Amino acid sequence: ACGPTISTFNANAYDQATSLKVESLALMDEATEPYREHAKAVQTLRTELRKAHEFAKGRPNNAISAQQWKILISPDRQLLGGFLRNWKEDGTKSELFVEEKKEQVAAAFDTIIELESGKIKPDDVRGSS
């Protein structure tokens, strides 16, 4: 009954989240240009985001992190997934819109990153027995 209710820290998950944050925000900067010029990069990013979500879902006791990834990447939400969908539909986005959305997306990534970095390190678990 005293087992962990949340997964332990995973360096790969942390690295994945920080890297994808940087890549996502950089690609969002390109949304003032026509989507078609960046369609391949968007598809590549979406694939990497789905991989991160699947990795999070596959870890034991990691439902909270997996849910955060789902919210971030869902095309039906107003974070990164919705931004990418809207960029495709609209063709381009205004610089002001991009900057505002980048703040929201960065905050969502920070939530995922902070959640991971705040988890107990595997060495801490062994040391507390």
PDB file of C-alpha atoms in Angstrom:
ATOM      1  CA  ALA A   1       0.000   0.000   0.000  1.00  0.00           C
ATOM      2  CA  CYS A   2       2.996   2.270   0.404  1.00  0.00           C
ATOM      3  CA  GLY A   3       4.151   1.911  -3.207  1.00  0.00           C
ATOM      4  CA  PRO A   4       4.654   4.922  -5.440  1.00  0.00           C
ATOM      5  CA  THR A   5       1.554   6.641  -6.805  1.00  0.00           C
ATOM      6  CA  ILE A   6       3.585   8.402  -9.486  1.00  0.00           C
ATOM      7  CA  SER A   7       6.464   7.122 -11.545  1.00  0.00           C
ATOM      8  CA  THR A   8      10.047   7.894 -10.651  1.00  0.00           C
ATOM      9  CA  PHE A   9      12.163  10.393 -12.550  1.00  0.00           C
ATOM     10  CA  ASN A  10      13.222   9.304 -16.028  1.00  0.00           C
ATOM     11  CA  ALA A  11      16.100  11.176 -17.686  1.00  0.00           C
ATOM     12  CA  ASN A  12      14.921  10.152 -21.158  1.00  0.00           C
ATOM     13  CA  ALA A  13      11.461  11.604 -20.524  1.00  0.00           C
ATOM     14  CA  TYR A  14      13.009  14.828 -19.229  1.00  0.00           C
ATOM     15  CA  ASP A  15      15.379  15.136 -22.217  1.00  0.00           C
ATOM     16  CA  GLN A  16      12.551  14.360 -24.630  1.00  0.00           C
ATOM     17  CA  ALA A  17      10.325  17.067 -23.144  1.00  0.00           C
ATOM     18  CA  THR A  18      13.012  19.757 -23.110  1.00  0.00           C
ATOM     19  CA  SER A  19      14.124  18.974 -26.660  1.00  0.00           C
ATOM     20  CA  LEU A  20      10.579  18.930 -27.994  1.00  0.00           C
ATOM     21  CA  LYS A  21       9.862  22.241 -26.283  1.00  0.00           C
ATOM     22  CA  VAL A  22      12.753  23.907 -28.109  1.00  0.00           C
ATOM     23  CA  GLU A  23      11.844  22.286 -31.447  1.00  0.00           C
ATOM     24  CA  SER A  24       8.151  23.161 -31.090  1.00  0.00           C
ATOM     25  CA  LEU A  25       8.718  26.820 -30.244  1.00  0.00           C
ATOM     26  CA  ALA A  26      11.196  27.174 -33.108  1.00  0.00           C
ATOM     27  CA  LEU A  27       8.706  25.695 -35.564  1.00  0.00           C
ATOM     28  CA  MET A  28       5.934  27.903 -34.233  1.00  0.00           C
ATOM     29  CA  ASP A  29       8.089  30.907 -35.196  1.00  0.00           C
ATOM     30  CA  GLU A  30       7.732  29.761 -38.810  1.00  0.00           C
ATOM     31  CA  ALA A  31       3.927  30.002 -38.731  1.00  0.00           C
ATOM     32  CA  THR A  32       4.045  33.545 -40.130  1.00  0.00           C
ATOM     33  CA  GLU A  33       5.105  31.824 -43.363  1.00  0.00           C
ATOM     34  CA  PRO A  34       2.855  29.541 -45.459  1.00  0.00           C
ATOM     35  CA  TYR A  35       2.161  26.184 -43.843  1.00  0.00           C
ATOM     36  CA  ARG A  36       2.936  24.306 -47.046  1.00  0.00           C
ATOM     37  CA  GLU A  37       6.578  25.436 -46.793  1.00  0.00           C
ATOM     38  CA  HIS A  38       6.848  23.728 -43.392  1.00  0.00           C
ATOM     39  CA  ALA A  39       4.431  20.799 -43.767  1.00  0.00           C
ATOM     40  CA  LYS A  40       7.180  18.176 -43.622  1.00  0.00           C
ATOM     41  CA  ALA A  41       8.705  19.710 -40.483  1.00  0.00           C
ATOM     42  CA  VAL A  42       5.254  19.832 -38.858  1.00  0.00           C
ATOM     43  CA  GLN A  43       4.663  16.169 -39.664  1.00  0.00           C
ATOM     44  CA  THR A  44       8.051  15.230 -38.238  1.00  0.00           C
ATOM     45  CA  LEU A  45       7.328  17.186 -35.062  1.00  0.00           C
ATOM     46  CA  ARG A  46       3.884  15.607 -34.692  1.00  0.00           C
ATOM     47  CA  THR A  47       5.477  12.178 -34.954  1.00  0.00           C
ATOM     48  CA  GLU A  48       8.024  13.035 -32.252  1.00  0.00           C
ATOM     49  CA  LEU A  49       5.267  14.423 -30.020  1.00  0.00           C
ATOM     50  CA  ARG A  50       3.208  11.249 -30.438  1.00  0.00           C
ATOM     51  CA  LYS A  51       6.286   9.204 -29.525  1.00  0.00           C
ATOM     52  CA  ALA A  52       6.693  11.242 -26.336  1.00  0.00           C
ATOM     53  CA  HIS A  53       3.030  10.723 -25.484  1.00  0.00           C
ATOM     54  CA  GLU A  54       3.279   6.976 -26.092  1.00  0.00           C
ATOM     55  CA  PHE A  55       6.436   6.793 -23.959  1.00  0.00           C
ATOM     56  CA  ALA A  56       4.642   8.606 -21.153  1.00  0.00           C
ATOM     57  CA  LYS A  57       1.597   6.320 -21.433  1.00  0.00           C
ATOM     58  CA  GLY A  58       3.775   3.228 -21.304  1.00  0.00           C
ATOM     59  CA  ARG A  59       5.482   4.073 -18.020  1.00  0.00           C
ATOM     60  CA  PRO A  60       3.925   2.665 -14.841  1.00  0.00           C
ATOM     61  CA  ASN A  61       2.163   5.161 -12.555  1.00  0.00           C
ATOM     62  CA  ASN A  62       2.541   7.906 -15.140  1.00  0.00           C
ATOM     63  CA  ALA A  63      -1.067   8.794 -15.982  1.00  0.00           C
ATOM     64  CA  ILE A  64      -0.655  12.443 -14.988  1.00  0.00           C
ATOM     65  CA  SER A  65       2.277  13.013 -17.344  1.00  0.00           C
ATOM     66  CA  ALA A  66       0.562  11.094 -20.140  1.00  0.00           C
ATOM     67  CA  GLN A  67      -2.541  13.266 -19.726  1.00  0.00           C
ATOM     68  CA  GLN A  68      -0.436  16.437 -19.912  1.00  0.00           C
ATOM     69  CA  TRP A  69       1.105  15.252 -23.190  1.00  0.00           C
ATOM     70  CA  LYS A  70      -2.375  14.419 -24.523  1.00  0.00           C
ATOM     71  CA  ILE A  71      -3.641  17.916 -23.710  1.00  0.00           C
ATOM     72  CA  LEU A  72      -0.578  19.532 -25.289  1.00  0.00           C
ATOM     73  CA  ILE A  73      -0.721  17.653 -28.593  1.00  0.00           C
ATOM     74  CA  SER A  74      -4.464  17.234 -29.134  1.00  0.00           C
ATOM     75  CA  PRO A  75      -5.615  18.980 -32.321  1.00  0.00           C
ATOM     76  CA  ASP A  76      -8.946  19.578 -30.589  1.00  0.00           C
ATOM     77  CA  ARG A  77      -7.358  21.672 -27.836  1.00  0.00           C
ATOM     78  CA  GLN A  78      -5.909  25.158 -27.993  1.00  0.00           C
ATOM     79  CA  LEU A  79      -2.277  24.316 -27.273  1.00  0.00           C
ATOM     80  CA  LEU A  80       0.333  22.966 -29.680  1.00  0.00           C
ATOM     81  CA  GLY A  81      -1.868  20.430 -31.473  1.00  0.00           C
ATOM     82  CA  GLY A  82      -4.580  23.010 -32.072  1.00  0.00           C
ATOM     83  CA  PHE A  83      -2.027  25.601 -33.148  1.00  0.00           C
ATOM     84  CA  LEU A  84      -0.580  23.258 -35.767  1.00  0.00           C
ATOM     85  CA  ARG A  85      -4.059  22.310 -37.014  1.00  0.00           C
ATOM     86  CA  ASN A  86      -5.087  25.972 -37.272  1.00  0.00           C
ATOM     87  CA  TRP A  87      -1.863  26.915 -39.066  1.00  0.00           C
ATOM     88  CA  LYS A  88      -2.573  24.234 -41.651  1.00  0.00           C
ATOM     89  CA  GLU A  89      -6.181  25.383 -42.054  1.00  0.00           C
ATOM     90  CA  ASP A  90      -5.364  29.106 -42.225  1.00  0.00           C
ATOM     91  CA  GLY A  91      -2.112  28.928 -44.170  1.00  0.00           C
ATOM     92  CA  THR A  92      -0.303  31.533 -42.049  1.00  0.00           C
ATOM     93  CA  LYS A  93      -0.579  33.115 -38.618  1.00  0.00           C
ATOM     94  CA  SER A  94       0.113  36.648 -37.435  1.00  0.00           C
ATOM     95  CA  GLU A  95       3.273  37.342 -35.475  1.00  0.00           C
ATOM     96  CA  LEU A  96       1.242  38.519 -32.479  1.00  0.00           C
ATOM     97  CA  PHE A  97      -0.846  35.337 -32.470  1.00  0.00           C
ATOM     98  CA  VAL A  98       2.280  33.186 -32.712  1.00  0.00           C
ATOM     99  CA  GLU A  99       3.933  34.979 -29.794  1.00  0.00           C
ATOM    100  CA  GLU A 100       0.850  34.629 -27.594  1.00  0.00           C
ATOM    101  CA  LYS A 101       0.467  30.934 -28.416  1.00  0.00           C
ATOM    102  CA  LYS A 102       4.174  30.311 -27.854  1.00  0.00           C
ATOM    103  CA  GLU A 103       3.793  31.569 -24.280  1.00  0.00           C
ATOM    104  CA  GLN A 104       0.916  29.151 -23.686  1.00  0.00           C
ATOM    105  CA  VAL A 105       2.706  26.223 -25.310  1.00  0.00           C
ATOM    106  CA  ALA A 106       5.930  26.975 -23.421  1.00  0.00           C
ATOM    107  CA  ALA A 107       3.972  26.989 -20.146  1.00  0.00           C
ATOM    108  CA  ALA A 108       2.385  23.628 -21.016  1.00  0.00           C
ATOM    109  CA  PHE A 109       5.802  22.149 -21.778  1.00  0.00           C
ATOM    110  CA  ASP A 110       7.115  23.623 -18.525  1.00  0.00           C
ATOM    111  CA  THR A 111       4.340  21.817 -16.655  1.00  0.00           C
ATOM    112  CA  ILE A 112       5.434  18.506 -18.183  1.00  0.00           C
ATOM    113  CA  ILE A 113       9.121  19.246 -17.570  1.00  0.00           C
ATOM    114  CA  GLU A 114       8.559  20.360 -13.968  1.00  0.00           C
ATOM    115  CA  LEU A 115       6.396  17.336 -13.259  1.00  0.00           C
ATOM    116  CA  GLU A 116       9.163  15.041 -14.502  1.00  0.00           C
ATOM    117  CA  SER A 117      11.991  16.871 -12.754  1.00  0.00           C
ATOM    118  CA  GLY A 118      10.042  16.864  -9.493  1.00  0.00           C
ATOM    119  CA  LYS A 119       9.662  13.098  -9.440  1.00  0.00           C
ATOM    120  CA  ILE A 120      11.698  11.036  -7.021  1.00  0.00           C
ATOM    121  CA  LYS A 121      14.998   9.929  -8.478  1.00  0.00           C
ATOM    122  CA  PRO A 122      15.461   6.126  -8.496  1.00  0.00           C
ATOM    123  CA  ASP A 123      18.500   6.512  -6.180  1.00  0.00           C
ATOM    124  CA  ASP A 124      16.317   8.422  -3.691  1.00  0.00           C
ATOM    125  CA  VAL A 125      13.839   5.532  -3.574  1.00  0.00           C
ATOM    126  CA  ARG A 126      16.560   3.034  -2.685  1.00  0.00           C
ATOM    127  CA  GLY A 127      18.031   5.391  -0.102  1.00  0.00           C
ATOM    128  CA  SER A 128      14.759   5.861   1.758  1.00  0.00           C
ATOM    129  CA  SER A 129      14.172   2.163   2.579  1.00  0.00           C
TER     130      SER A 129
END
